[in-house]
Tab-separated table of C-alpha atoms and ligand atoms in Angstrom:
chain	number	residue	atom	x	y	z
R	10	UNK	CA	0.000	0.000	0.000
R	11	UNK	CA	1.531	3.581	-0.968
R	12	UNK	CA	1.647	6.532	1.076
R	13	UNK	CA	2.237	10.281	0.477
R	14	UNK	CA	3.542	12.623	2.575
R	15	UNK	CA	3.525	16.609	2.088
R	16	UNK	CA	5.498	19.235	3.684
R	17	UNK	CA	4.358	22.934	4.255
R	18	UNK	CA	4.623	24.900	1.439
R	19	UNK	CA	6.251	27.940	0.884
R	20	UNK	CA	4.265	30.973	-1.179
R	21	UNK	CA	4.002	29.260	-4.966
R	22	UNK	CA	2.710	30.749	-8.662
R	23	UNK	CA	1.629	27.912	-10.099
R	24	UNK	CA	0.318	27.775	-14.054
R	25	UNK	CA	-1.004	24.641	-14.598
R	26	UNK	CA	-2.179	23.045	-18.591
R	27	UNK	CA	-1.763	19.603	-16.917
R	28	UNK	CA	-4.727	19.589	-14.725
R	29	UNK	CA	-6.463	15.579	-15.726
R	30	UNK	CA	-9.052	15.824	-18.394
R	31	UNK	CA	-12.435	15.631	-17.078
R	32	UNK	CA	-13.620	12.418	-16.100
R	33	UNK	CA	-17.371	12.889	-16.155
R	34	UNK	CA	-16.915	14.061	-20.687
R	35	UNK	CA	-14.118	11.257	-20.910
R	36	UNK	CA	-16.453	8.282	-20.011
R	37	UNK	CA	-19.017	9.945	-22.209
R	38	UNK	CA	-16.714	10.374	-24.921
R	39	UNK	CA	-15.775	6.493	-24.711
R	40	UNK	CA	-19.394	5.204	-24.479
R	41	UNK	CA	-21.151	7.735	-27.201
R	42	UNK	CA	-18.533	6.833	-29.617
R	43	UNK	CA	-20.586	3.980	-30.169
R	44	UNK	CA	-23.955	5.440	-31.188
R	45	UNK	CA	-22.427	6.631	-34.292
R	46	UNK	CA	-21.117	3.965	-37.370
R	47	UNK	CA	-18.318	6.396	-38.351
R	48	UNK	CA	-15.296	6.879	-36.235
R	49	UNK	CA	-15.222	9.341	-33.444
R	50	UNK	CA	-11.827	11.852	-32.291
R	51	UNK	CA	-11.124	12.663	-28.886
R	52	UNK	CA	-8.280	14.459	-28.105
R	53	UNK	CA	-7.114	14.861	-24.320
R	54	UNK	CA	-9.415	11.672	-23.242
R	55	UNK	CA	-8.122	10.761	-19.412
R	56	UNK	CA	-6.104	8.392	-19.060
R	57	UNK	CA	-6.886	7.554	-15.812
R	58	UNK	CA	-7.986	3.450	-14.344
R	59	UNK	CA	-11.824	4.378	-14.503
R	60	UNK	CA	-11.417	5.752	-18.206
R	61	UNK	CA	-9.089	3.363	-19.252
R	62	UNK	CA	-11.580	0.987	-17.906
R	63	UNK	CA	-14.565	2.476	-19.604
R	64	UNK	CA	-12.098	2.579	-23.240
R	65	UNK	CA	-11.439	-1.438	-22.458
R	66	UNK	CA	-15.572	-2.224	-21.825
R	67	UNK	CA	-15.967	-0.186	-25.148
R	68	UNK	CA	-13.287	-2.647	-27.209
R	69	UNK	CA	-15.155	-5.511	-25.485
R	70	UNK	CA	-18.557	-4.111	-27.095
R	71	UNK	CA	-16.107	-4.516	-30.809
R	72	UNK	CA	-15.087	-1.075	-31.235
R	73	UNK	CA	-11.412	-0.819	-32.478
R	74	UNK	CA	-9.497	1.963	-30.350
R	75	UNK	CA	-6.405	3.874	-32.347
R	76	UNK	CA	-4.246	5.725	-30.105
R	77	UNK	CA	-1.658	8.357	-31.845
R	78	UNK	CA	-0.688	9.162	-28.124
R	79	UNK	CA	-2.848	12.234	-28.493
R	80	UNK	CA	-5.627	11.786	-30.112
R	81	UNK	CA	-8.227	8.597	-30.097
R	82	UNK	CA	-10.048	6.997	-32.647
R	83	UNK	CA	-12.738	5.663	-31.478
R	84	UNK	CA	-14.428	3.009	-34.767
R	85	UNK	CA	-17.718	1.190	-33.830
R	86	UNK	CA	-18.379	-2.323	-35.246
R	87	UNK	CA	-20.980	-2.305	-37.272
R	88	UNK	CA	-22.852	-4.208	-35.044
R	89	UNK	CA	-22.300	-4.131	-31.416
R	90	UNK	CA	-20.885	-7.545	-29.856
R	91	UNK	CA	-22.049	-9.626	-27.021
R	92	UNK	CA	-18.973	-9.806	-25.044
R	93	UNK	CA	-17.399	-13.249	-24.102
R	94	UNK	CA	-16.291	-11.843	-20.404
R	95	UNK	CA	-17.460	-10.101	-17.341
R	96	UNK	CA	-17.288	-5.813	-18.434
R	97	UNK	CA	-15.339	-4.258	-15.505
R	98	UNK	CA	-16.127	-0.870	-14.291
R	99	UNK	CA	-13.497	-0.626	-11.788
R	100	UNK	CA	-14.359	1.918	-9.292
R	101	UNK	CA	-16.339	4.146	-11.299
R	102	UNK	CA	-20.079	4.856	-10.348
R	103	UNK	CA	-20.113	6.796	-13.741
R	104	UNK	CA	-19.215	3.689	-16.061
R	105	UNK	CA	-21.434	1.254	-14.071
R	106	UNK	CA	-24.944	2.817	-13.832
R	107	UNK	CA	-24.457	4.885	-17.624
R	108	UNK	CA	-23.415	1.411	-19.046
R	109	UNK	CA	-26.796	-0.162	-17.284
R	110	UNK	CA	-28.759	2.102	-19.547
R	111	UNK	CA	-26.739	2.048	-22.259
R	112	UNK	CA	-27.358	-1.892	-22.564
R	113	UNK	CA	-30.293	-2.334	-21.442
R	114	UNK	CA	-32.093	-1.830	-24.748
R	115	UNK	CA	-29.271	-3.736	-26.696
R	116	UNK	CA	-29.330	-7.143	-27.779
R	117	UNK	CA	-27.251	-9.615	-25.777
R	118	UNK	CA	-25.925	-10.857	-22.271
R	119	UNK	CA	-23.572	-8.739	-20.261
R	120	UNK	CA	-22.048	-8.379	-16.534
R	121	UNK	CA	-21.019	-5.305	-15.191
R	122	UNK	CA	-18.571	-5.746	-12.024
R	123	UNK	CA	-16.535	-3.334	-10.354
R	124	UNK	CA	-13.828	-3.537	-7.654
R	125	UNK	CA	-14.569	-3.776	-3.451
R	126	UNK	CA	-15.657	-0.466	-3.309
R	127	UNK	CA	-18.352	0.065	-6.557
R	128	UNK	CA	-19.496	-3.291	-5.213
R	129	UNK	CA	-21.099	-1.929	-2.309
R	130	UNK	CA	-22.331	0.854	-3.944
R	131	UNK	CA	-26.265	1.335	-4.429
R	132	UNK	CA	-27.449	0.496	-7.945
R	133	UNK	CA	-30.886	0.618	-7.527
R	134	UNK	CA	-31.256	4.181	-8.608
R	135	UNK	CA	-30.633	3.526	-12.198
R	136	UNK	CA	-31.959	-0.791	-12.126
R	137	UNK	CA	-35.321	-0.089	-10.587
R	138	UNK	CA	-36.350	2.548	-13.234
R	139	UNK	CA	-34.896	0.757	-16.319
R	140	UNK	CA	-36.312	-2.065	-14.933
R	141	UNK	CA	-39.684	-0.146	-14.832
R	142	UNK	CA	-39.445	0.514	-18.501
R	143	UNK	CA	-39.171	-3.561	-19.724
R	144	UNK	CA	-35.181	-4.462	-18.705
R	145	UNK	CA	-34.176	-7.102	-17.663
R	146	UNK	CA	-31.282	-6.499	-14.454
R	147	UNK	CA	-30.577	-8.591	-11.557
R	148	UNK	CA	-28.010	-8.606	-9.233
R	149	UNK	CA	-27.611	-9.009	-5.240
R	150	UNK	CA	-29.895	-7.452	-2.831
R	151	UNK	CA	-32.693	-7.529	-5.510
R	152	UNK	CA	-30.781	-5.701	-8.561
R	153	UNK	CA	-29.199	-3.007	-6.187
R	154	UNK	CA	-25.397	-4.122	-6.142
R	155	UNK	CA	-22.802	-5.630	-8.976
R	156	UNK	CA	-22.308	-7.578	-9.992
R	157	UNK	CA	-25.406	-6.523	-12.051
R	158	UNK	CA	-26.598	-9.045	-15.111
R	159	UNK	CA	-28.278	-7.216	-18.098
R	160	UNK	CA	-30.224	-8.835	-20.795
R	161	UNK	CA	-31.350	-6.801	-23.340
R	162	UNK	CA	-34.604	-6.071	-24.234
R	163	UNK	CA	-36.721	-3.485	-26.038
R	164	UNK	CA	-37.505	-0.882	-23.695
R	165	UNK	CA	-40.836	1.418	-23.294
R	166	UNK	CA	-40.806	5.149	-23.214
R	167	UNK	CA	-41.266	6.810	-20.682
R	168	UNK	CA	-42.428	9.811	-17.989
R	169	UNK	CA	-39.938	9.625	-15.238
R	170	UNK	CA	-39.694	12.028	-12.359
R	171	UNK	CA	-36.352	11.474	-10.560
R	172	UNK	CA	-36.499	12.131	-6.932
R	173	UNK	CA	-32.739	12.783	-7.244
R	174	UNK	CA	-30.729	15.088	-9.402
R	175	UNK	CA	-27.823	12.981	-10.291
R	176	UNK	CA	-26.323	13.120	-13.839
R	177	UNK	CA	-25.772	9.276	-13.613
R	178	UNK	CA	-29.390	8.179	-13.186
R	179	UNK	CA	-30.072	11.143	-15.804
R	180	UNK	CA	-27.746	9.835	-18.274
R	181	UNK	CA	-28.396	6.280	-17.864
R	182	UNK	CA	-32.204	6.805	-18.686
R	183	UNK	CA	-31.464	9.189	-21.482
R	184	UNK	CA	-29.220	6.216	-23.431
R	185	UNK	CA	-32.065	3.736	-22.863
R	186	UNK	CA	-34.908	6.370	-24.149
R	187	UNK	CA	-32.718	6.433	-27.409
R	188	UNK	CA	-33.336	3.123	-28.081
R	189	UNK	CA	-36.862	3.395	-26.526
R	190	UNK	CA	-40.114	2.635	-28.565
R	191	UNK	CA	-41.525	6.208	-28.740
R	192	UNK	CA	-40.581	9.945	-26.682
R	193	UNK	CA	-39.565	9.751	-23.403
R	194	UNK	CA	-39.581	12.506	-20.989
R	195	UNK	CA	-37.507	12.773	-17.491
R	196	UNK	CA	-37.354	15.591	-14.790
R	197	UNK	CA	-35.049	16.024	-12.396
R	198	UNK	CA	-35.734	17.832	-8.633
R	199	UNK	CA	-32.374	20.262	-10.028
R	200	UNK	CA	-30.502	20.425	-12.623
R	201	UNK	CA	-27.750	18.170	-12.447
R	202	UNK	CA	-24.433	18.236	-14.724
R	203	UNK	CA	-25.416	18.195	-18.350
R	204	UNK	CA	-22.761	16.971	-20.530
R	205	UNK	CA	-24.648	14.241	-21.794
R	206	UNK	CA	-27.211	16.302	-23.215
R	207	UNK	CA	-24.925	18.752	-24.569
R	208	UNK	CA	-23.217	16.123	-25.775
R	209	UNK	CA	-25.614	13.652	-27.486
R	210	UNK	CA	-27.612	17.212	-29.186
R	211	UNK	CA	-24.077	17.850	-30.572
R	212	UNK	CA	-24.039	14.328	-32.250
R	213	UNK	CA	-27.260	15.156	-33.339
R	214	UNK	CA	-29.911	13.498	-31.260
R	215	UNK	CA	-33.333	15.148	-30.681
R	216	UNK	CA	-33.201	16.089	-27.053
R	217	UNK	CA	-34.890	18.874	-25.530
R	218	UNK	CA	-34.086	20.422	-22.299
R	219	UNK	CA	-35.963	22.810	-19.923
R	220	UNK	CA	-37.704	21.812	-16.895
R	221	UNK	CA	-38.314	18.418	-18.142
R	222	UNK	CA	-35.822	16.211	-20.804
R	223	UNK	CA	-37.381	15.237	-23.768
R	224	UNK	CA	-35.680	12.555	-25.782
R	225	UNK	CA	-36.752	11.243	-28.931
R	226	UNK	CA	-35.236	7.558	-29.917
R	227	UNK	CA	-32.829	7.683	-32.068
R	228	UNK	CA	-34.091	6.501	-35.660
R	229	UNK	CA	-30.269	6.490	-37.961
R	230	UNK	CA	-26.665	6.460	-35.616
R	231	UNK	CA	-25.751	9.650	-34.668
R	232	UNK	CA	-22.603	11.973	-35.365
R	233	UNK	CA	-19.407	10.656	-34.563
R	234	UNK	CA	-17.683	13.186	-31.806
R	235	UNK	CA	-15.098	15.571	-32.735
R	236	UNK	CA	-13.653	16.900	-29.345
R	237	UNK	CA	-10.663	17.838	-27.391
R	238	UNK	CA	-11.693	16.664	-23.413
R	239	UNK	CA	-11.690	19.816	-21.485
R	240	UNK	CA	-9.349	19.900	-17.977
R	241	UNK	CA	-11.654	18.732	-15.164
R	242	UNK	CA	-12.497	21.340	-13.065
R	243	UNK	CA	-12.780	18.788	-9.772
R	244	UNK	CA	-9.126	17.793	-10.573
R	245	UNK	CA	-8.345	21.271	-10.684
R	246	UNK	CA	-10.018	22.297	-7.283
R	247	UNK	CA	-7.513	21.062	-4.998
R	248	UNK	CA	-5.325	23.462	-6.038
R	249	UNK	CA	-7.610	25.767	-6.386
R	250	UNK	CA	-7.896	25.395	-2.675
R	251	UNK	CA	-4.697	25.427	-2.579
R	252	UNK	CA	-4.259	29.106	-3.512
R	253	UNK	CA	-6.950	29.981	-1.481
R	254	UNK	CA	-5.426	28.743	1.383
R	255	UNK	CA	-1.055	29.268	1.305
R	256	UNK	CA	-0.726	33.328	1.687
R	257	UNK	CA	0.757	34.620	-1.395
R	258	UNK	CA	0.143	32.055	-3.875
R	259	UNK	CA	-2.178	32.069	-7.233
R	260	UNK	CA	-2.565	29.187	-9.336
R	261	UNK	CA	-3.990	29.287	-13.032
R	262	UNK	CA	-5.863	26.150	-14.237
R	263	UNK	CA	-6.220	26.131	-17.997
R	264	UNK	CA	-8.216	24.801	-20.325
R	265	UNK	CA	-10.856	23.723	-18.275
R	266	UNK	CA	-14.690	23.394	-18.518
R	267	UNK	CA	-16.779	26.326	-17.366
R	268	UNK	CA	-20.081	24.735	-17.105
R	269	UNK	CA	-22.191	26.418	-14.409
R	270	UNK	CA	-23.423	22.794	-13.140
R	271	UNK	CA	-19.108	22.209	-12.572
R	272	UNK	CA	-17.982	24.515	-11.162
R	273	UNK	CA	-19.542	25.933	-8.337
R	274	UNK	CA	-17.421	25.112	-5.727
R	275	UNK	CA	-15.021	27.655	-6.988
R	276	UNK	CA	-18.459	30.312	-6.849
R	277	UNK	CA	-18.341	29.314	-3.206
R	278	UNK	CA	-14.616	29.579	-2.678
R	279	UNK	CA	-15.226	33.125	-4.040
R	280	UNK	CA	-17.966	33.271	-1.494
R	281	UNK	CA	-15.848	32.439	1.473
R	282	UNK	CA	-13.014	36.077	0.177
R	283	UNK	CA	-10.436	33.892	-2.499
R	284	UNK	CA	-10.112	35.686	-5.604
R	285	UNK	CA	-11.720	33.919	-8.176
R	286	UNK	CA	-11.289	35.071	-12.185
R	287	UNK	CA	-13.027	32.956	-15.005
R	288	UNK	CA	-12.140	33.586	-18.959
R	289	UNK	CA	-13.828	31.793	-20.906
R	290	UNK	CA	-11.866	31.433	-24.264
R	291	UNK	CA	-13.789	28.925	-26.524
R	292	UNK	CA	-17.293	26.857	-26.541
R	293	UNK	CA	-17.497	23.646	-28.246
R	294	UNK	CA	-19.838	21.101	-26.874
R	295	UNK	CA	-18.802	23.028	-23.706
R	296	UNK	CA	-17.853	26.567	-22.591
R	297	UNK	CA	-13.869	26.547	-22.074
R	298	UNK	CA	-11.060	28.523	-20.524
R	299	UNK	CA	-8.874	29.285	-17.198
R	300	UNK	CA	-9.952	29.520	-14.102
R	301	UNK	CA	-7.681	32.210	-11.921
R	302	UNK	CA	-7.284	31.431	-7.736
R	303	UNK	CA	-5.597	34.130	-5.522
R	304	UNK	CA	-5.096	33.954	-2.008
R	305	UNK	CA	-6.866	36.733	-0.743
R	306	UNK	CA	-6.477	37.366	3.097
R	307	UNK	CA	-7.942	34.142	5.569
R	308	UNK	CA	-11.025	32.689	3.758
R	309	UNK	CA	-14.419	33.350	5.763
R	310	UNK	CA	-16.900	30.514	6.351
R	311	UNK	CA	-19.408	29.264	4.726
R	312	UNK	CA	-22.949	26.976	4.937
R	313	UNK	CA	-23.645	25.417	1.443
R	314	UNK	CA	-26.712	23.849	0.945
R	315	UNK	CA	-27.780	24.228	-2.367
R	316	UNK	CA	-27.125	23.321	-5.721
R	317	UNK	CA	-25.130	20.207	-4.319
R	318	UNK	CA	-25.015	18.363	-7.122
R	319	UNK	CA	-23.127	21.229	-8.631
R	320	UNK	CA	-20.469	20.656	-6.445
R	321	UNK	CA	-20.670	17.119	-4.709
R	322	UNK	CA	-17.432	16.048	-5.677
R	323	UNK	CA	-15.558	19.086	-4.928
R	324	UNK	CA	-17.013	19.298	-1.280
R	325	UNK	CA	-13.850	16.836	0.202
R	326	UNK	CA	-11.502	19.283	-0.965
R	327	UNK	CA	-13.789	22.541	0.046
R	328	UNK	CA	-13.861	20.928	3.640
R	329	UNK	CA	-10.308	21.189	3.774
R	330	UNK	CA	-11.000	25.317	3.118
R	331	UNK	CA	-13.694	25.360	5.585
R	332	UNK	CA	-11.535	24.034	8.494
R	333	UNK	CA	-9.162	26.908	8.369
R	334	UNK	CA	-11.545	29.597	7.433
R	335	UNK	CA	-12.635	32.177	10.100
R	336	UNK	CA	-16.228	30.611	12.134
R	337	UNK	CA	-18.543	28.006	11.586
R	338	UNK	CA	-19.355	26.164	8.159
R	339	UNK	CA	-22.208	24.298	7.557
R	340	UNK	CA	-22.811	21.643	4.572
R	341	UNK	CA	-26.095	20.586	4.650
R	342	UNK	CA	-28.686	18.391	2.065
R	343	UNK	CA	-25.568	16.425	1.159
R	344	UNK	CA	-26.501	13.301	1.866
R	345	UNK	CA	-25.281	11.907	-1.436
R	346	UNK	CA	-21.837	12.306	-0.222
R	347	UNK	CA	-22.656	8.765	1.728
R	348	UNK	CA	-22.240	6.823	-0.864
R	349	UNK	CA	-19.754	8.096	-3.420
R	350	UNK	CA	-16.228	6.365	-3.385
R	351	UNK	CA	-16.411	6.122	0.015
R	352	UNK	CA	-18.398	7.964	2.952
R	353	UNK	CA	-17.296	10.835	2.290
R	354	UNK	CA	-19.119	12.640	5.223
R	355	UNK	CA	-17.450	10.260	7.955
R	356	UNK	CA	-14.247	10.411	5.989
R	357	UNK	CA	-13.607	14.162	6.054
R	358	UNK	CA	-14.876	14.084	9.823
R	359	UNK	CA	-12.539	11.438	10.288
R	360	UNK	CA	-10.000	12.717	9.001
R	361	UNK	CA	-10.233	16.477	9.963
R	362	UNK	CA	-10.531	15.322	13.272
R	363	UNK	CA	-6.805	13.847	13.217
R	364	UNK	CA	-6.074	17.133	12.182
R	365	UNK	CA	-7.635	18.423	15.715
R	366	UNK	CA	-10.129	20.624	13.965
R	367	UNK	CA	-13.527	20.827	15.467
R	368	UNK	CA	-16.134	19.149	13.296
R	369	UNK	CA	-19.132	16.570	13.830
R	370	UNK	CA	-21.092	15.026	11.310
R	371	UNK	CA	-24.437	15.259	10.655
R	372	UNK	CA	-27.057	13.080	8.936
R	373	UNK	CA	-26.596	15.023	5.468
R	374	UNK	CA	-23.494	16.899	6.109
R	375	UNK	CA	-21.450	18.412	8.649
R	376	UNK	CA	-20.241	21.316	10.602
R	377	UNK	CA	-17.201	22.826	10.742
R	378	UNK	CA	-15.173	25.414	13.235
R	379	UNK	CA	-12.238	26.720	11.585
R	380	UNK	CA	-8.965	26.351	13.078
R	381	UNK	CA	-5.353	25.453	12.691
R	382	UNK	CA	-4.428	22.218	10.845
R	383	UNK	CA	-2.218	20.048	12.852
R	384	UNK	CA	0.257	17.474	11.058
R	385	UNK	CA	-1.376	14.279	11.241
R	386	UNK	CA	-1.294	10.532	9.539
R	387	UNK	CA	-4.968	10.269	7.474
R	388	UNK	CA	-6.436	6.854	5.769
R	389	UNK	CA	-8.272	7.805	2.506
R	390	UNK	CA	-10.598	5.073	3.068
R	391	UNK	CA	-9.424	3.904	-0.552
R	392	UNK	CA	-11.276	7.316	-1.826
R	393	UNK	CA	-9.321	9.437	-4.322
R	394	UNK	CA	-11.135	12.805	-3.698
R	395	UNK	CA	-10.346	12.135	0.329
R	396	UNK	CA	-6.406	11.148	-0.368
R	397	UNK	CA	-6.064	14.597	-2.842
R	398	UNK	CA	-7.920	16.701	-0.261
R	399	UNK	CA	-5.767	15.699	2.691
R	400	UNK	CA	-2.381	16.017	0.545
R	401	UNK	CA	-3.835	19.549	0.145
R	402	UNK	CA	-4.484	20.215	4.051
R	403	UNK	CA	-0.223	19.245	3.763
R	404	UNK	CA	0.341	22.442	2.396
R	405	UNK	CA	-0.453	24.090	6.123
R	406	UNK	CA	0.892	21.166	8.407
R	407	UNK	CA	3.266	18.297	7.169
R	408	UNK	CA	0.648	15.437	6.802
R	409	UNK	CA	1.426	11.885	5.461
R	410	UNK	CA	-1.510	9.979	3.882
R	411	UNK	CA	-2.314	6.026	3.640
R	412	UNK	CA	-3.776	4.137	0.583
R	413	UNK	CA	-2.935	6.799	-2.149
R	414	UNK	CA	-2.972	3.992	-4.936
R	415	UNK	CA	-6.932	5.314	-5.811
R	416	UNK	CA	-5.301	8.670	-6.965
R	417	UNK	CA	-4.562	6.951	-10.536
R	418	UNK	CA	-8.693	6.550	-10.988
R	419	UNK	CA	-8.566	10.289	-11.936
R	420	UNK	CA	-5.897	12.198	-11.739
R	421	UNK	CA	-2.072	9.586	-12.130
R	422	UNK	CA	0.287	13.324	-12.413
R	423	UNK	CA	-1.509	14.333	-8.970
R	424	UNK	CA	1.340	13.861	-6.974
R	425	UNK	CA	3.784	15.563	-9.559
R	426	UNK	CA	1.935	18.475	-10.116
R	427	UNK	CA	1.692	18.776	-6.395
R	428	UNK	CA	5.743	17.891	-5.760
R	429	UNK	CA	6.324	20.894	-8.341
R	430	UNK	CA	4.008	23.118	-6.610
R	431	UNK	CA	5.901	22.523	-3.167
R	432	UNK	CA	9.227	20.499	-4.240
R	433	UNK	CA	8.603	18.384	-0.927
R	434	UNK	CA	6.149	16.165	-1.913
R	435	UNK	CA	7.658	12.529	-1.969
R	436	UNK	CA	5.905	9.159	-1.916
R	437	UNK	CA	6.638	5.263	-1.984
O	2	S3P	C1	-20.989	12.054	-12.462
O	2	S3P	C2	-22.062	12.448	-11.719
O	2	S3P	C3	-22.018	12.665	-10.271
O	2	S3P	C4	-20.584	12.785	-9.773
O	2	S3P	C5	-19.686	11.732	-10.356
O	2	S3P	C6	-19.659	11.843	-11.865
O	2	S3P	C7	-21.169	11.856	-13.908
O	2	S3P	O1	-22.618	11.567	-9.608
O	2	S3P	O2	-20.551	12.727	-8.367
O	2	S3P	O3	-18.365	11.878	-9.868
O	2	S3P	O4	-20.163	11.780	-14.639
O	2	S3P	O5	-22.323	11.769	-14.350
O	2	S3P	P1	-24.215	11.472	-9.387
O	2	S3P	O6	-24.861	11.456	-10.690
O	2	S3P	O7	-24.422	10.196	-8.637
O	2	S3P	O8	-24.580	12.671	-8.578
């Protein structure tokens, strides 16, 4: 098992064009591919284990992958193949629950699995209303945990209301109402992120968006995609927190996705007195451009408790800002944050804790009073977000973190980027 430790860090300037592409537009990117029957380019995809993982699944399903080392091509079979092994997910929620609807409706037999952790994670969400709609899913604990079984089937349209806003159950849906027998509509409680419908209209699909999703099956392939992966503005966050928290230092992320529903937890970094700048400098599929962090005096705290889905995954790393900001912050209506990678609300707790900050959990969130981070020895419960956070909290105190392996599920130059930035990160 690996371990990271990080020293204080002095005052640092930090440019940075080698932020990981985003995750989220990299799986899409992989798995839409396939809608089309011409080849698709992606430049910048993530190569990253979950990606990777999603890219192998997606060669499984017979598409042929070219890699120049920069750019993918991506060529669907002509006919999607009924793969002769288990499909893998890894430890991405993402792959797992998008690939559930994106098979459901398609001829064959298949077997998502995942490692220990996307195991235990709940499925149901996505099985129960694609089961709803004619597929055919079972796994343990009635069809709510992988190893999931899919047998495809022609699927019904629908009128689903989602009593979540989560772009996964979103997507998944969406992918099965393109292969669904008539218009299918879906509404979410909030918006959620959007990539997939941004992306899919940009391959040409008929999908409407206002309050309520409207997505008509699709009757010819689509598009293939034409896209350069922007940076993803989660990767990017922990040193935008960074910044905000090491007097004297800036940091420039470039080339990253501006869209609203990503990157909110640098509105509320703003919010809490760091000096925020956005340019955007190009809009293809998505608004693009760098995102500016200045440290700005001792940050202020905070309660978030809306728009979480906005900024779900970002809230590990905003914690880490909250517990040396000046009061009391509050996260609240999170509750979602229970069952990502890990739990992340007893893992920050945890782990803040060890850094003798003052914090307590709460059913949905948790609360917590500002202080000085002490050096301390944190688990990352196998969690990349929770590892990159505390390795961020080492920039105040020195701080040595266990289990770092599940950095490489998203961002693999993590640890580089951050030994440039301080020149006293080391690991084993
Ligand atoms: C993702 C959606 C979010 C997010 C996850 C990636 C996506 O999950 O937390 O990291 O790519 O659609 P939920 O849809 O479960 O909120």
């Amino acid at each position: 098992m690996k371990w990271l430790k990080v020293a204080r860090a002095k005052p640092f300037e930090f440019v940075c064009d080698q932020i990981a592409s985003d995750k989220s537009i990299s799986h899409r990117c992989a798995m839409f591919s396939l809608l089309s029957d011409r080849p698709s380019h992606i430049r910048n995809y993530l190569r990253a284990e979950d990606t990777l993982n999603t890219l192998e699944i997606v060669k499984q399903l017979g598409a042929e992958v070219e890699d120049d080392g920069d750019k993918l091509t991506i060529t669907p079979p002509q006919k999607l193949k009924e793969p002769d092994n288990v499909l893998d997910c890894g430890n991405s929620g993402t792959a797992m629950r998008l690939f559930c609807g994106f098979l459901s409706a398609l001829p064959g037999h298949y077997v998502l699995t995942g490692d220990k952790y996307l195991r235990r994670r709940p499925m149901k969400r996505v099985t129960k209303p694609l089961t709803q709609i004619g597929a055919k899913i079972d796994g343990r604990e009635d069809g709510n945990l992988a190893p999931l079984s899919i047998r495809g089937e022609k699927l019904r349209s629908f009128q689903y209301e989602s009593s979540i806003a989560s772009a996964q159950v979103k997507s998944a849906m969406i992918l099965a109402a393109l292969r669904a027998d008539g218009i299918s509509t879906y509404r979410e409680p909030e918006l959620s992120r959007d990539h997939t419908e941004r992306m899919l209209r940009g391959m040409g699909a008929n999908i409407e968006s206002w309050d309520t999703i409207t997505i008509e099956p699709m009757r010819t392939p689509l598009e293939p995609l034409d896209i350069t992966v922007p940076a993803d503005p989660s990767s990017g966050f922990f040193f935008a927190v960074a910044a905000a928290i090491v007097p004297g230092s800036r940091v420039v992320i470039k080339d990253v996705t501006l869209n609203p529903t990503r990157i909110e937890a640098y509105q509320v970094l703003k919010k809490m007195g760091a000096k925020v700048e956005l340019e955007q400098k190009e809009d293809r599929y998505e608004p693009i451009g760098d995102i500016t962090i200045t440290y700005n005096g001792p940050l202020q705290a905070v309660e978030v408790s809306e728009r979480i889905s906005w900024l779900i995954d970002e809230l590990p790393a905003l914690s880490i800002a909250m517990a040396v900001a000046e009061g009391e912050s509050v996260v609240k209506n999170a509750e979602e944050l229970r069952v990502k990678e890990s739990d992340r609300i007893s893992s920050v707790i945890h782990g803040l804790k060890a850094c003798g900050i003052t914090c307590s959990e709460t059913d949905d969130g948790y609360r917590i009073q500002g202080g000085v981070i002490q050096s301390a020895e944190i688990d990352s419960y196998g969690d990349h977000r929770i590892a990159m956070s505390f390795a961020i909290a080492g920039l105040l105190a020195d701080m040595t973190i266990k289990d770092i392996d599940c950095i490489e599920t998203s961002f693999p130059n993590f640890i580089e980027l951050l030994g440039r930035l301080t020149e006293v990160a080391t690991w084993r």
